[in-house]
Coordinates of C-alpha atoms and ligand atoms in Angstrom, one line a residue:
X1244 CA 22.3 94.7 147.6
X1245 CA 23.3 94.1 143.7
X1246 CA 24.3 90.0 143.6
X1247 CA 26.2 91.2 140.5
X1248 CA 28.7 93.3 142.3
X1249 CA 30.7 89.6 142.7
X1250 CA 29.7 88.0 139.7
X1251 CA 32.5 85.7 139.6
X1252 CA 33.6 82.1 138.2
X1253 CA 30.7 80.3 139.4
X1254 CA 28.2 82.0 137.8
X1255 CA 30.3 81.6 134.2
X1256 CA 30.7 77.8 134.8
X1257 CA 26.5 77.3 135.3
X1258 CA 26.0 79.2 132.4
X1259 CA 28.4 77.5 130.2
X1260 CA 27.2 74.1 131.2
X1261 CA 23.6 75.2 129.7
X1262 CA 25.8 76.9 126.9
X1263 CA 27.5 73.4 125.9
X1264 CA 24.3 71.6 126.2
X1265 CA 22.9 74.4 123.6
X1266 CA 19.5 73.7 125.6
X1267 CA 18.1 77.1 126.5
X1268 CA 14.9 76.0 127.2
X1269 CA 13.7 74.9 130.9
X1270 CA 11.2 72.1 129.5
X1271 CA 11.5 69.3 127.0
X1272 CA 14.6 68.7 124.8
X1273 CA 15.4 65.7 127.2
X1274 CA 17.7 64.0 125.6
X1275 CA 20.2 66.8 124.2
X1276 CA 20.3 68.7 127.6
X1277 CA 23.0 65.6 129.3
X1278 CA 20.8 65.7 132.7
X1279 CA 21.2 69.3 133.1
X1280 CA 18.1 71.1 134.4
X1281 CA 18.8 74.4 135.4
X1282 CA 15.6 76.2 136.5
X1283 CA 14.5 72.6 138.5
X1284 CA 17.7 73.0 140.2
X1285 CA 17.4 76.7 141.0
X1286 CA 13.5 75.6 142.5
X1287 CA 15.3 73.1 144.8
X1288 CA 17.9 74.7 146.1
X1289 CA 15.7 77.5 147.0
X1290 CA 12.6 75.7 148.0
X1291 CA 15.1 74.1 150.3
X1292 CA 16.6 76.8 151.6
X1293 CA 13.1 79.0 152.3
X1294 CA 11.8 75.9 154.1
X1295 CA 8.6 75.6 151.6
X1296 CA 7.5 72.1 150.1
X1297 CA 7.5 74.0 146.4
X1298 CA 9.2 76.8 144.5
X1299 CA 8.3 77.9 140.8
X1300 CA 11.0 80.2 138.9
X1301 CA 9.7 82.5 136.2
X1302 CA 10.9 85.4 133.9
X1303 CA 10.5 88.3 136.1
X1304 CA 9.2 89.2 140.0
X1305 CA 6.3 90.7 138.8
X1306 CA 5.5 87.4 136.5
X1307 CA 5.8 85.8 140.1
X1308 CA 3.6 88.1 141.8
X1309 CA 0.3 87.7 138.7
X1310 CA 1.2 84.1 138.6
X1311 CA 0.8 83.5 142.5
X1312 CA -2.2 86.0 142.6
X1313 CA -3.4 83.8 139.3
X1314 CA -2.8 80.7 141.3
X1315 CA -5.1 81.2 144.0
X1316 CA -8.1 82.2 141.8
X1317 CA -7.8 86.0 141.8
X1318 CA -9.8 87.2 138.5
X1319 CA -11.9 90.3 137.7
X1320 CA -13.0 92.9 140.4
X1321 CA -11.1 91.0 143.4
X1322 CA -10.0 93.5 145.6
X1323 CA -6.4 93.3 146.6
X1324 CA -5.0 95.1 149.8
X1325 CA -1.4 97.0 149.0
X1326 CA 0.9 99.4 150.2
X1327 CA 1.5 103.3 149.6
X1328 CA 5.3 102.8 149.3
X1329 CA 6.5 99.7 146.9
X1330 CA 7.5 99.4 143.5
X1331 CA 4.9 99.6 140.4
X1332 CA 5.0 96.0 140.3
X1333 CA 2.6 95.6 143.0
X1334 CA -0.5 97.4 141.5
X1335 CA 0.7 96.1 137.5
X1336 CA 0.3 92.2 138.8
X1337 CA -2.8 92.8 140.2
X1338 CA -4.2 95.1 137.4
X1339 CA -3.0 92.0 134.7
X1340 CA -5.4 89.6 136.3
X1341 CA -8.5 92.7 136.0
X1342 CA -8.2 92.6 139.8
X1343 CA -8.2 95.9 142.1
X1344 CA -5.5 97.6 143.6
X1345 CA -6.7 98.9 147.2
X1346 CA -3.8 101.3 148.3
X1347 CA -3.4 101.3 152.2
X1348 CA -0.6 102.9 154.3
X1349 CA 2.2 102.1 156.1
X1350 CA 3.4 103.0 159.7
X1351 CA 7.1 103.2 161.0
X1352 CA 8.2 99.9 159.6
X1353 CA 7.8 101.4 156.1
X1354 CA 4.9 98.3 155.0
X1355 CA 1.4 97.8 155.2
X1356 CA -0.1 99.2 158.5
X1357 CA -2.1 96.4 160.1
X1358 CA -5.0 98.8 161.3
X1359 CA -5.4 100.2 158.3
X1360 CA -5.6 96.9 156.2
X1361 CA -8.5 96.2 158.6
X1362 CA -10.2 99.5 157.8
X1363 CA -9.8 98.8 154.0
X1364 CA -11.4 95.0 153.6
X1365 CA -14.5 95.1 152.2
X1366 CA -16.9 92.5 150.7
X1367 CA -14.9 92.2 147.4
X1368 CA -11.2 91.7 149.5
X1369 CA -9.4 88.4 148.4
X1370 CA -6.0 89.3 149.1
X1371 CA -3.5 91.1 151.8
X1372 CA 0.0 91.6 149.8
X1373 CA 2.2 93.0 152.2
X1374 CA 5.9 94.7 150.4
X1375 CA 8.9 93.7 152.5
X1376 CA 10.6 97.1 151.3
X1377 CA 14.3 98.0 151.7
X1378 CA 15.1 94.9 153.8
X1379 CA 12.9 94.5 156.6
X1380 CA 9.0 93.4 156.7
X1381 CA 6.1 93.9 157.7
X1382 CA 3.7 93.0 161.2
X1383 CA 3.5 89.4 160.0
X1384 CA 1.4 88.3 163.3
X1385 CA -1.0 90.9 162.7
X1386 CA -1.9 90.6 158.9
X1387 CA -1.7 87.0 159.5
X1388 CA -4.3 86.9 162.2
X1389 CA -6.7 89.8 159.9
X1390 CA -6.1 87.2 157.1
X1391 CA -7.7 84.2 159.1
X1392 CA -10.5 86.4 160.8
X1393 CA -11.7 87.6 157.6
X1394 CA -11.2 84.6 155.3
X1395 CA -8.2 86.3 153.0
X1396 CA -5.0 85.1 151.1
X1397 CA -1.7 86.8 152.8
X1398 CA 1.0 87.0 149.7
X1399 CA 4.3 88.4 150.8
X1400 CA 6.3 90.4 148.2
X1401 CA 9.7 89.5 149.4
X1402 CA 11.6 91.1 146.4
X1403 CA 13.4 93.0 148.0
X1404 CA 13.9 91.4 151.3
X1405 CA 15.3 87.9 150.4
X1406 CA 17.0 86.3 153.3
X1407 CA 15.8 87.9 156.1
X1408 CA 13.1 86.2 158.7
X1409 CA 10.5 86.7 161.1
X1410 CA 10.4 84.5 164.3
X1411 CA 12.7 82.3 162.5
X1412 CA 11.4 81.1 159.2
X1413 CA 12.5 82.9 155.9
X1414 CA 10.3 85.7 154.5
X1415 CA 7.9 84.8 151.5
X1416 CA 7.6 81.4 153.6
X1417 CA 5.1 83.2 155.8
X1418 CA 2.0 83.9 153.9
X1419 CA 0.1 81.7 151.7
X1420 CA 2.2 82.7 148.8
X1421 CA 5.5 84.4 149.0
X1422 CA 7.7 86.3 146.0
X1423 CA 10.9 87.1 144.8
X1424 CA 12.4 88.6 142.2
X1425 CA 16.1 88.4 140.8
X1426 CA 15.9 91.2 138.3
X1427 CA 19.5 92.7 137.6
X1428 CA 19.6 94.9 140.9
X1429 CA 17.9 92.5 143.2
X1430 CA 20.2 90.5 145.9
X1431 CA 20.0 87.3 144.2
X1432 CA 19.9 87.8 140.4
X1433 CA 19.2 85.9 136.8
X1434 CA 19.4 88.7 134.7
X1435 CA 16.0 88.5 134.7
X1436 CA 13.7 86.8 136.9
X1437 CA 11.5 86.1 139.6
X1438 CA 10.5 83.0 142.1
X1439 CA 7.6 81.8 144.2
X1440 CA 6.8 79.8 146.7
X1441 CA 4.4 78.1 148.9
X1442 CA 3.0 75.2 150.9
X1443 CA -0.2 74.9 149.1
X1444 CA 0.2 71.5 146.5
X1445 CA -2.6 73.3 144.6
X1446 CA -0.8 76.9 144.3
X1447 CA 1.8 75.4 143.3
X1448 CA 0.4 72.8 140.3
X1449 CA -1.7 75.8 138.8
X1450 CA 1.4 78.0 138.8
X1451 CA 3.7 75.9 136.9
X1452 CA 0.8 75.7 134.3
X1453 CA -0.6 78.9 134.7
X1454 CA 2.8 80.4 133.7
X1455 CA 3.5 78.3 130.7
X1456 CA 0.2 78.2 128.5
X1457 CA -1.1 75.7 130.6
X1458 CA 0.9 73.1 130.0
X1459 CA -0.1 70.2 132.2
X1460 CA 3.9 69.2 132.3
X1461 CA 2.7 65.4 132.5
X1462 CA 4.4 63.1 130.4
X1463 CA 7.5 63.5 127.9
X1464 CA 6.1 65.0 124.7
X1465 CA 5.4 68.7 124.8
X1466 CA 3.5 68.7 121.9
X1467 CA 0.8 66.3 123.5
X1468 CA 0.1 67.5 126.7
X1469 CA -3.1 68.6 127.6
X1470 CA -4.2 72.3 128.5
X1471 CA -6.3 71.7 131.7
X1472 CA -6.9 75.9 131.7
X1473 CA -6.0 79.0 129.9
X1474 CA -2.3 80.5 130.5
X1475 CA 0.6 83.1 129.7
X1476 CA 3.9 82.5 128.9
X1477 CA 6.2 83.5 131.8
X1478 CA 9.1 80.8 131.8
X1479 CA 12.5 81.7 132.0
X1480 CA 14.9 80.6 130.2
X1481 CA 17.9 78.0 131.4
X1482 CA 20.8 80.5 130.8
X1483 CA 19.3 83.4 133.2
X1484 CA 18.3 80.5 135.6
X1485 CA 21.8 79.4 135.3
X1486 CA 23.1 82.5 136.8
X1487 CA 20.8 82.2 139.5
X1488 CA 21.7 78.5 140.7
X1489 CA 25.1 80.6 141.0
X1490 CA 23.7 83.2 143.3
X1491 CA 21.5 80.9 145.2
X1492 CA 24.4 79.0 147.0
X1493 CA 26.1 82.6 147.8
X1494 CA 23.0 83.8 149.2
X1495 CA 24.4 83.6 153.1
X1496 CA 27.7 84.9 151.9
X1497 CA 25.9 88.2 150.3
X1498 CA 23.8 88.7 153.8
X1499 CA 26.6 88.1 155.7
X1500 CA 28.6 91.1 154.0
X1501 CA 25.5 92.9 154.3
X1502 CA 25.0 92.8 158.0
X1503 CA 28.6 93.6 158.4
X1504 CA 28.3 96.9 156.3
X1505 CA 25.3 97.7 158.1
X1506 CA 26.6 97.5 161.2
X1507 CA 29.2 99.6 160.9
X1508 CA 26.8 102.3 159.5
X1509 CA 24.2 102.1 162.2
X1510 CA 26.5 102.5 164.9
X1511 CA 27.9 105.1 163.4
X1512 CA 24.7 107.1 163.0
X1513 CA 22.8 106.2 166.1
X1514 CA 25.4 108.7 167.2
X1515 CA 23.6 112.0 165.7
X1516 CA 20.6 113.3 167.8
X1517 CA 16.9 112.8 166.0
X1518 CA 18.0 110.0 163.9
X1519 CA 15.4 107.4 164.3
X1520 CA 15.8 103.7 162.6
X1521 CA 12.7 102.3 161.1
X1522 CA 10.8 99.9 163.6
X1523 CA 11.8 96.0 162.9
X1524 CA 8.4 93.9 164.2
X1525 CA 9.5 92.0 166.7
X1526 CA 11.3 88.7 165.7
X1527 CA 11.5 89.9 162.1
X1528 CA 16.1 89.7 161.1
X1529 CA 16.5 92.1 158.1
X1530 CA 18.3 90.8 155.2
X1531 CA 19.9 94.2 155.8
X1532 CA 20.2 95.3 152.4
X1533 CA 19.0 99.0 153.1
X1534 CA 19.8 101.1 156.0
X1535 CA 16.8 103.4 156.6
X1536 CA 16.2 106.0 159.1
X1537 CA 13.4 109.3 159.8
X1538 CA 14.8 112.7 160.1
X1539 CA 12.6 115.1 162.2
X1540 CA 11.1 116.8 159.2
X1541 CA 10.1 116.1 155.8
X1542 CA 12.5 119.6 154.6
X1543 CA 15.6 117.8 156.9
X1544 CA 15.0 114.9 155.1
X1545 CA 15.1 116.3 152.0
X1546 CA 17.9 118.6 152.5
X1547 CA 19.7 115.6 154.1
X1548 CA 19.3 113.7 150.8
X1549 CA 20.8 116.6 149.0
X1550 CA 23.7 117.1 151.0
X1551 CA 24.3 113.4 150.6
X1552 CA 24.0 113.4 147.1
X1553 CA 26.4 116.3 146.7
X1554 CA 28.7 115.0 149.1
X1555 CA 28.9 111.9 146.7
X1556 CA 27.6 109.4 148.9
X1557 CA 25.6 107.3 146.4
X1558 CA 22.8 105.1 147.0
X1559 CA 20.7 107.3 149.3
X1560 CA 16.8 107.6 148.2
X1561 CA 13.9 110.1 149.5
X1562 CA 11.4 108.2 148.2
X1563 CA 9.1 110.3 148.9
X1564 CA 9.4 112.2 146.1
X1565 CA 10.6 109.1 143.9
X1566 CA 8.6 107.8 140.4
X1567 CA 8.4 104.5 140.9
X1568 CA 8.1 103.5 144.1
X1569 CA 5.5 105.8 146.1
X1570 CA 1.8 106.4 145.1
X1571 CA 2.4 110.7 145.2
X1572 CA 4.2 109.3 141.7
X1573 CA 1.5 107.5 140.7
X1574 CA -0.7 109.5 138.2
X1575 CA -1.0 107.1 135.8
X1576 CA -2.2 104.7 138.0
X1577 CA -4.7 107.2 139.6
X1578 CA -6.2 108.8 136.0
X1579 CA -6.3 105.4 134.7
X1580 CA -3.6 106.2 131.6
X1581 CA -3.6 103.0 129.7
X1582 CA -3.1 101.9 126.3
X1583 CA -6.5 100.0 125.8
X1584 CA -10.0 99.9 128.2
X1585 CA -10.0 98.5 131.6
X1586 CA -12.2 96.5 132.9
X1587 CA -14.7 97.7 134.4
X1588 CA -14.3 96.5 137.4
X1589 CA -11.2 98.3 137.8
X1590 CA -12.2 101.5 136.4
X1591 CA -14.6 101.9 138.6
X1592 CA -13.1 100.3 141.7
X1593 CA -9.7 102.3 141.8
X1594 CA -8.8 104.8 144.2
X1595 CA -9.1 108.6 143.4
X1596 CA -5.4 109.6 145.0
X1597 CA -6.7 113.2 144.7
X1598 CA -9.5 111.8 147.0
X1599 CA -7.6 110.1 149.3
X1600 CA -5.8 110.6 152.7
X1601 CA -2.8 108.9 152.9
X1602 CA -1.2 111.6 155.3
X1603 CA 0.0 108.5 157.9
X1604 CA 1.7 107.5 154.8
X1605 CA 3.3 110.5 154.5
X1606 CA 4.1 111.3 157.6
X1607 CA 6.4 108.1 158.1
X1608 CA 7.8 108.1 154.0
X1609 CA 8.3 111.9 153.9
X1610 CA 10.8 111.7 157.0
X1611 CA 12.7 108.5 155.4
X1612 CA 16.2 108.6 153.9
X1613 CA 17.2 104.4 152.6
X1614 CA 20.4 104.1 152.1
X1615 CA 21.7 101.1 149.8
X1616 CA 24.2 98.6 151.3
X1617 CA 26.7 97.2 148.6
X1618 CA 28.3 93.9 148.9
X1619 CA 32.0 95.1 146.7
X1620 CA 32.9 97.8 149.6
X1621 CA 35.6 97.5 151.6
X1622 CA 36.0 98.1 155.3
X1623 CA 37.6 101.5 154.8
X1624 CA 35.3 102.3 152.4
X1625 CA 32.4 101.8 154.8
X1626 CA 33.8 103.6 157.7
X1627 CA 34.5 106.5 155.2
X1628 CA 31.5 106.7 154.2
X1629 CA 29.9 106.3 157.3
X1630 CA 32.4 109.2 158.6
X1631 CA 31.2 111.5 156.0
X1632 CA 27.5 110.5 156.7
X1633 CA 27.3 111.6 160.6
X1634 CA 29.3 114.8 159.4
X1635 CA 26.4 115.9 157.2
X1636 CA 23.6 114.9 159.4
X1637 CA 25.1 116.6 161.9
X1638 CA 25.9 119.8 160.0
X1639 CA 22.6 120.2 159.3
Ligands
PLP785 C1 11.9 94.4 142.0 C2 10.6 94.3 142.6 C3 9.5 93.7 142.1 C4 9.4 93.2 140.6 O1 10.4 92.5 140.2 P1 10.9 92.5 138.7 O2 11.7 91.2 138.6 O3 11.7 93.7 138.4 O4 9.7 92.4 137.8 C5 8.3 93.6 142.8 N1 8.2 94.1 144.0 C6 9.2 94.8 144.6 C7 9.1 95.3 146.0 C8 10.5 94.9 143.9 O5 11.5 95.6 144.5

């Protein structure tokens, strides 16, 4: 998955460009920078290539994710519908914005189960942010259709799943709002940084203010622009959106090399008996950065993950008992451990995980083994690798 595993010439010559202009800075300074625009070009080239009338580029994915939440009017004890297993991110955007994050499981596709978002709206839901984890997404049809029954904003989080599709348009293009992040071990990467996008002109024009202190961005005099609304700062800067103009136009090249490794790897362990793949809705195309697959048990998966690791096959999670990206790891989110006072709102609208039955959750997550795909290996080094993987699974 890393784009920096072929960090080559092309992303040196963007960044020197913005190096010899010496402008580091995405807005103003128009007559030093020679033309060159480097986060504008980045938007373009990916609003073109996700099929979306706008794209805004910021300093991180979860910047992208409080911005778009921002954007669309979320505020103070909003409810917003997210999954068991994802990254921190998810609930630390909404929590910026005062908002409520409303934990829900996931099913066999390892994101939001679309029952179960149902069961969860209630009078104060505003939002439905479905995680495209490990490469593949979730029931789009489904949450779609709850969206528009029930009056809500569908926001994809396609941070980690950048590239792949569902019934043929590009995830993140889906929903009202999608996400991405290019943070240092994402697919695409700046360094740093973080993209979304939508269709909405509105979204869009409050995001581009919302993220830089509410700059209206009309005119060519930065000091004199007008402040239609309060913001944050969330820009980033030209040189890590230089790296990512780079990356953008290698995107199809990375999933290409992806699907390749993948393939090899899936066929070779849909040979081992009680290896199941996680369920891809139908006409959703992973950006196949992650192979994942269920073990019978939670304690095969676990031992599975073990062998693996002392095998030294590296890149294989159990998330299940991971820090960061499944809510079992979430204490601090669940006894409220934060430097200053919530809101209210949210202290008295989160969920009590002690409190809670996420059990579906577990039952899918607890069985999972996700296996990174890398874009440097060779041929022989997948097939290796691939070779020592059906060996352990079916030692054990
Ligand atoms: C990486 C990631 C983010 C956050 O991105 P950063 O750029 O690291 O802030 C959000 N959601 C998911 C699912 C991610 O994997």
């Amino acid at each position: 998955m890393p784009g920096f595993e072929l960090f080559g010439e092309e992303e040196r010559q963007q960044v020197e460009i913005v190096l010899h202009t010496g402008v580091l800075m995405r807005y103003g300074f128009d007559g030093m920078r020679d033309g060159h625009w480097k986060a504008r070009e980045l938007e373009e080239a990916l609003s073109q290539r996700m099929q979306v009338n706008h794209a805004h580029v910021v300093s991180s994915g979860t910047a992208a994710l409080t911005i778009a939440l921002a954007s669309a009017g979320v505020g103070a004890g909003d409810e917003v519908i997210m999954p068991t297993f994802t990254f921190v991110a998810s609930f630390e955007s909404i929590l910026a914005l005062g908002a409520v994050p409303i934990l829900v499981d996931v099913d066999d596709t390892l994101t939001l189960n679309p029952k179960a978002v149902e069961n969860a709206i209630t009078s104060k839901t505003k939002v439905v942010m479905p995680v495209h984890m490990c490469g593949s997404m979730a029931d789009l049809d489904a949450l779609q259709h709850i969206c528009n029954k029930h009056g809500l904003l569908l926001l994809e989080d396609a941070c980690q799943a950048i590239g792949g599709s569902y019934k043929g348009e590009p995830l993140g293009s889906i929903g009202d709002l999608g996400c991405f992040s290019f943070d240092y071990v994402k697919t695409v990467t700046c360094g740093e940084g973080g993209a979304l996008i939508t269709d909405n002109d509105e979204y869009y024009e409050n995001a581009h203010k919302y993220s830089d202190h509410g700059h209206d961005h009309v005119g060519d005099d930065r000091g004199a622009e007008a402040h239609p609304f309060l913001g944050y700062n969330f820009r980033i800067s030209e040189l890590n959106a230089a790296v990512g103009c780079a990356q953008i136009q290698r995107l199809d090249r990375f999933l290409a090399i992806q699907e390749k490794n993948y393939s090899i790897l899936r066929e070779a362990l849909s040979t081992v008996e009680g290896v199941i793949f996680r369920r891809v809705p139908d006409g959703g195309v992973e950006n196949y950065s992650f192979i994942n697959f269920f073990l019978p048990t939670e304690d095969m998966a676990r031992r599975t993950h073990n062998a693996l690791l002392d095998a030294g096959v590296d890149g294989c999670f159990y998330w299940y008992d991971n820090n960061w990206h499944y809510y079992r790891k979430w204490q601090h989110l669940s006894d409220q451990k934060t430097l200053g006072k919530l809101p209210q709102e949210v202290q008295h609208g989160l969920q009590d995980f002690s409190k809670m039955d996420f059990s579906a959750s577990d039952h899918w997550v607890g069985r999972n083994i996700s296996c990174l795909i890398k874009l440097g290996w060779t041929e022989n080094e997948v097939r290796e690798r691939a070779d020592t993987m059906v060996r352990i699974l079916k030692s054990l």
